[in-house]
PDB file of C-alpha atoms in Angstrom:
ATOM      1  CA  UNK A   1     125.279 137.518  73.466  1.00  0.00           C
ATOM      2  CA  UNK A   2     126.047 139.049  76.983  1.00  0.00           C
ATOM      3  CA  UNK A   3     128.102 137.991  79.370  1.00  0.00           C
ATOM      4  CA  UNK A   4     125.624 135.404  81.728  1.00  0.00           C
ATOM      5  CA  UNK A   5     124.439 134.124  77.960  1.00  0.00           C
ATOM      6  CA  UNK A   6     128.306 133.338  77.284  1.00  0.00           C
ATOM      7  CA  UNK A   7     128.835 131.997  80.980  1.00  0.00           C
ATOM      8  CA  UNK A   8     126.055 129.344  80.472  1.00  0.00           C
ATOM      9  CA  UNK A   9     126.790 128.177  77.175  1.00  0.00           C
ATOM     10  CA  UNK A  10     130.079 127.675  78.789  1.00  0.00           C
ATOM     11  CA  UNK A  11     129.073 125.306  81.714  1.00  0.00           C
ATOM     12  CA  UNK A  12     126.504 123.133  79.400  1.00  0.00           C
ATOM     13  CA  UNK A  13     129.174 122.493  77.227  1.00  0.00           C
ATOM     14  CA  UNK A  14     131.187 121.573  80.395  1.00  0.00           C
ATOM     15  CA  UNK A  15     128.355 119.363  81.167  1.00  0.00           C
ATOM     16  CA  UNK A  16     127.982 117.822  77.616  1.00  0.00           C
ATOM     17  CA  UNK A  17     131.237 116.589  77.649  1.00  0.00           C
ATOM     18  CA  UNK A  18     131.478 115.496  80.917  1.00  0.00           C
ATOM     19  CA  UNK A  19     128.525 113.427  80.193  1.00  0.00           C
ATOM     20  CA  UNK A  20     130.149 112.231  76.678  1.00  0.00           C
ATOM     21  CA  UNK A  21     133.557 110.907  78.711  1.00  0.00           C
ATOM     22  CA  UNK A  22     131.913 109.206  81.571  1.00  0.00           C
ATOM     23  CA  UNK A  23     129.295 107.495  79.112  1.00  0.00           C
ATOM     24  CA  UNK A  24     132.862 106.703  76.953  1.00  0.00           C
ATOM     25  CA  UNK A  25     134.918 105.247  79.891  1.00  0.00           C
ATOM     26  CA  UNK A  26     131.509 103.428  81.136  1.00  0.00           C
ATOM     27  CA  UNK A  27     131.222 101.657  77.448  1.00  0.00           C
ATOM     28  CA  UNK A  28     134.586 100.246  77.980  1.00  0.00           C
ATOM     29  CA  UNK A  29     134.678  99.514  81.556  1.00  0.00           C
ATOM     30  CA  UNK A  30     135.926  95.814  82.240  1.00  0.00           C
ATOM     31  CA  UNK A  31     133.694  94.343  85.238  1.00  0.00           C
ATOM     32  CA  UNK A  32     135.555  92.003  88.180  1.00  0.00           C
ATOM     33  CA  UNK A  33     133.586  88.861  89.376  1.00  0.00           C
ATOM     34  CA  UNK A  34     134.806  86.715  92.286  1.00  0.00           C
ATOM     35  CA  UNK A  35     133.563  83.049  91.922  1.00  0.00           C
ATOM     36  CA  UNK A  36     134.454  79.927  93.915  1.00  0.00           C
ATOM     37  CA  UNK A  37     137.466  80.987  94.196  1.00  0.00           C
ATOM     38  CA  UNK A  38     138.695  81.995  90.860  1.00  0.00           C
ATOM     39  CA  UNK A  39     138.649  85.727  89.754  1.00  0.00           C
ATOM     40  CA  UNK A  40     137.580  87.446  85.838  1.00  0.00           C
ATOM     41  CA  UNK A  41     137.296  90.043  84.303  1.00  0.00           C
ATOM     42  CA  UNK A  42     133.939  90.387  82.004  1.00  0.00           C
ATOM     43  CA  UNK A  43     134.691  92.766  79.220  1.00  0.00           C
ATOM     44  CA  UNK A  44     132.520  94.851  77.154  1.00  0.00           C
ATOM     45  CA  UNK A  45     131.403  91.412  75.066  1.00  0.00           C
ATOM     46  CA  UNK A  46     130.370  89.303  77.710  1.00  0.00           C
ATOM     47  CA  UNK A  47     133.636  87.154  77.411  1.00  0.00           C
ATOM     48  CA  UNK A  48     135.255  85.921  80.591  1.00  0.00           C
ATOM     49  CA  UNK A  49     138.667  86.029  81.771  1.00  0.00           C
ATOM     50  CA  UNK A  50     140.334  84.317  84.242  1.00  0.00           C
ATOM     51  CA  UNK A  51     142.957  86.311  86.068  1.00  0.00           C
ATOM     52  CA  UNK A  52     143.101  84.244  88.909  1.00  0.00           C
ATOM     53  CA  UNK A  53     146.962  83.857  89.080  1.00  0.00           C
ATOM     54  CA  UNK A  54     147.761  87.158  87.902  1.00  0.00           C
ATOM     55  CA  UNK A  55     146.052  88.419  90.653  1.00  0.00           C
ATOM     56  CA  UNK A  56     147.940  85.842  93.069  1.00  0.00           C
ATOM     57  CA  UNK A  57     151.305  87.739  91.719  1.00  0.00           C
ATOM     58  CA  UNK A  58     150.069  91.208  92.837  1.00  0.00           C
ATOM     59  CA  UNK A  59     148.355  92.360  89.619  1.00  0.00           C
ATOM     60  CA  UNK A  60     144.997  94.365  90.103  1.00  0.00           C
ATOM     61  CA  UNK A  61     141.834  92.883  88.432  1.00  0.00           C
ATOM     62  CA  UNK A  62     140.214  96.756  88.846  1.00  0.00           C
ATOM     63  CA  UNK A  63     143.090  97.742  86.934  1.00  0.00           C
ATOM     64  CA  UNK A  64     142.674  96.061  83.896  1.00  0.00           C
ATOM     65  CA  UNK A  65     141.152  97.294  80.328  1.00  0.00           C
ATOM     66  CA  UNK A  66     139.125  95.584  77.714  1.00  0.00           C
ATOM     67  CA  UNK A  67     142.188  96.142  74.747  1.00  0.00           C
ATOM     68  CA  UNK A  68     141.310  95.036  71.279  1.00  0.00           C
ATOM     69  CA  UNK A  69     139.714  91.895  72.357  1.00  0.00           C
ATOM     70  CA  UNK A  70     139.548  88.200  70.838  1.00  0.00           C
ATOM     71  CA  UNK A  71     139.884  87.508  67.132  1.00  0.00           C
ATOM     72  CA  UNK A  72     141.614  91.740  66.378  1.00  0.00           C
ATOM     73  CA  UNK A  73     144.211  90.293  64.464  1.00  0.00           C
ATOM     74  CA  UNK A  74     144.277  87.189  61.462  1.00  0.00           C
ATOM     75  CA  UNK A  75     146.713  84.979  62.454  1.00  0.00           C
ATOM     76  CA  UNK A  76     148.553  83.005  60.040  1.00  0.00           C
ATOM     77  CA  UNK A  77     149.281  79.504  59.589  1.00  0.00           C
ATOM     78  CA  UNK A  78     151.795  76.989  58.258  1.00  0.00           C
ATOM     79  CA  UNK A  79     150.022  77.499  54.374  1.00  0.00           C
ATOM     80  CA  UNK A  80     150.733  81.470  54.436  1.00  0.00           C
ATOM     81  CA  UNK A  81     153.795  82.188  55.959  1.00  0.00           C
ATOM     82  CA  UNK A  82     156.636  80.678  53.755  1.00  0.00           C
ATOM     83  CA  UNK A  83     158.585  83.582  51.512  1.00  0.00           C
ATOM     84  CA  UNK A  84     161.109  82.153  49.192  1.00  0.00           C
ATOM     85  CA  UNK A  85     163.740  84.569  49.233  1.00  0.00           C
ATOM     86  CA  UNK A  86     166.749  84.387  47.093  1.00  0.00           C
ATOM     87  CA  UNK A  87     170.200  83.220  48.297  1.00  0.00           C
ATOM     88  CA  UNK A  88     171.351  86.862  48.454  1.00  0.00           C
ATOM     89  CA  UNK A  89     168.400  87.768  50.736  1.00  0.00           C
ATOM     90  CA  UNK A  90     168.457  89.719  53.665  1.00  0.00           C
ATOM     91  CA  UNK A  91     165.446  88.901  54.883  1.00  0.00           C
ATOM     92  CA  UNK A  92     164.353  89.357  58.637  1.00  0.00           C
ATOM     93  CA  UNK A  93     163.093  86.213  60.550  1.00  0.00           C
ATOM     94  CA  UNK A  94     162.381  85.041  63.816  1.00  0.00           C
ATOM     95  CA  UNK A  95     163.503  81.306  64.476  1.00  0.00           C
ATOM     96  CA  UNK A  96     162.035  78.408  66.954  1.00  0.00           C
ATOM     97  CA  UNK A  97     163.615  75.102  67.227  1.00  0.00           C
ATOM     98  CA  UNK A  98     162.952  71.899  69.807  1.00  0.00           C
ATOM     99  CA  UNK A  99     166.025  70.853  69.375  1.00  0.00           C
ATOM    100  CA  UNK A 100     165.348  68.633  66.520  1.00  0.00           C
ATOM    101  CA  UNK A 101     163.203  70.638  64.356  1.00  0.00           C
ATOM    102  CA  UNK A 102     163.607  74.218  63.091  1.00  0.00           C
ATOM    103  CA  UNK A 103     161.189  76.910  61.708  1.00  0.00           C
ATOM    104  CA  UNK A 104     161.890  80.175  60.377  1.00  0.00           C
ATOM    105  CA  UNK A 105     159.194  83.053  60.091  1.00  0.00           C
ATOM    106  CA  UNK A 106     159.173  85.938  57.932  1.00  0.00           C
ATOM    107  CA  UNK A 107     158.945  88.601  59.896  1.00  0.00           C
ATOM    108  CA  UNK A 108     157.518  91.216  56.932  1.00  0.00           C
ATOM    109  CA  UNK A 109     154.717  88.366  57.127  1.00  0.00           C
ATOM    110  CA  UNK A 110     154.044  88.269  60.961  1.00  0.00           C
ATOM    111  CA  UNK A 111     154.386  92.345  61.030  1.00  0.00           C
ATOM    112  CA  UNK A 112     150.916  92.064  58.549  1.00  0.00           C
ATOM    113  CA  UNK A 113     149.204  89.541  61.034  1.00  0.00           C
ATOM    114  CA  UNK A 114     150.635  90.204  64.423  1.00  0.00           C
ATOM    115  CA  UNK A 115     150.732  85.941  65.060  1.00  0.00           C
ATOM    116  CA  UNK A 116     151.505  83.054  63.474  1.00  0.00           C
ATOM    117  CA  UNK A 117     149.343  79.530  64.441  1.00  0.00           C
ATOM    118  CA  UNK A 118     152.029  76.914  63.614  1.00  0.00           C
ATOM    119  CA  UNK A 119     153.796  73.787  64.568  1.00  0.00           C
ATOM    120  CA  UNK A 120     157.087  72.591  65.403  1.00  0.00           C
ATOM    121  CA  UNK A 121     157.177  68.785  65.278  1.00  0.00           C
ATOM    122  CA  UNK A 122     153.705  67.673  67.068  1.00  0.00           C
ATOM    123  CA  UNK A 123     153.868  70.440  69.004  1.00  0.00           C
ATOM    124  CA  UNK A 124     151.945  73.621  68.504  1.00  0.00           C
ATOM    125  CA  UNK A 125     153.240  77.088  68.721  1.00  0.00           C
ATOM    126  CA  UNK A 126     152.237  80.506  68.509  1.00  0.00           C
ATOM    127  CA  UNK A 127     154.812  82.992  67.148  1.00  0.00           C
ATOM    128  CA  UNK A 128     154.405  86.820  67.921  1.00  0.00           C
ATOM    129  CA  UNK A 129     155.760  89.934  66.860  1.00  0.00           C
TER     130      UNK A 129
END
């Protein structure tokens, strides 16, 4: 292969990937659409989100990226996240009260899952981690 052979093999392969990343970032690209006032985002679904009031705070709408999306991660709920440890246990957990009512999580449990869907009296919670 001479040198001009080399030298063009060089610049389609340039090309090629140039081509691959645009096509890449273009597949993920998260689209900003101004309506009656309120502004979303429309990721690479179809799903809308309003980012109306982060915008309001100085956050950029352009700026934002599709992530993981809905649904990623199974959250947990009330029936999966009790561990019974022993009384010597040292087990890490994240607490919540209301002031009346308290909840512990097991956070070996909620590192698995990401969140927990739970309750704490009538009122619903969402515990992260």
């Amino acid at each position: 292969m001479d040198k001009n052979e080399k030298r063009l093999l060089l610049i389609a392969g340039t090309l090629v990937l140039c081509c691959t990343l645009f096509a890449t970032a273009a597949a993920y690209a998260s689209f900003v659409v101004r309506e009656e006032g309120k502004v979303y985002i429309v990721d690479q679904t179809g799903a809308r989100w309003d980012v109306t009031q982060a915008e309001s705070i100085g956050f950029k709408p352009e700026k934002f990226q599709y992530g993981m999306g809905r649904n990623f991660f199974t959250p947990l709920d009330d029936s999966n996240l009790s561990d019974k440890p022993d009384e010597n246990s040292k087990l890490r957990v994240i607490g919540i009260t209301d002031g009346t009512d308290a909840k512990a999580y097991s956070v070996p449990k909620l590192s698995r899952h990401e969140i927990a869907n739970s309750k704490i009296g009538e009122k619903p919670v969402a515990v992260g981690y």
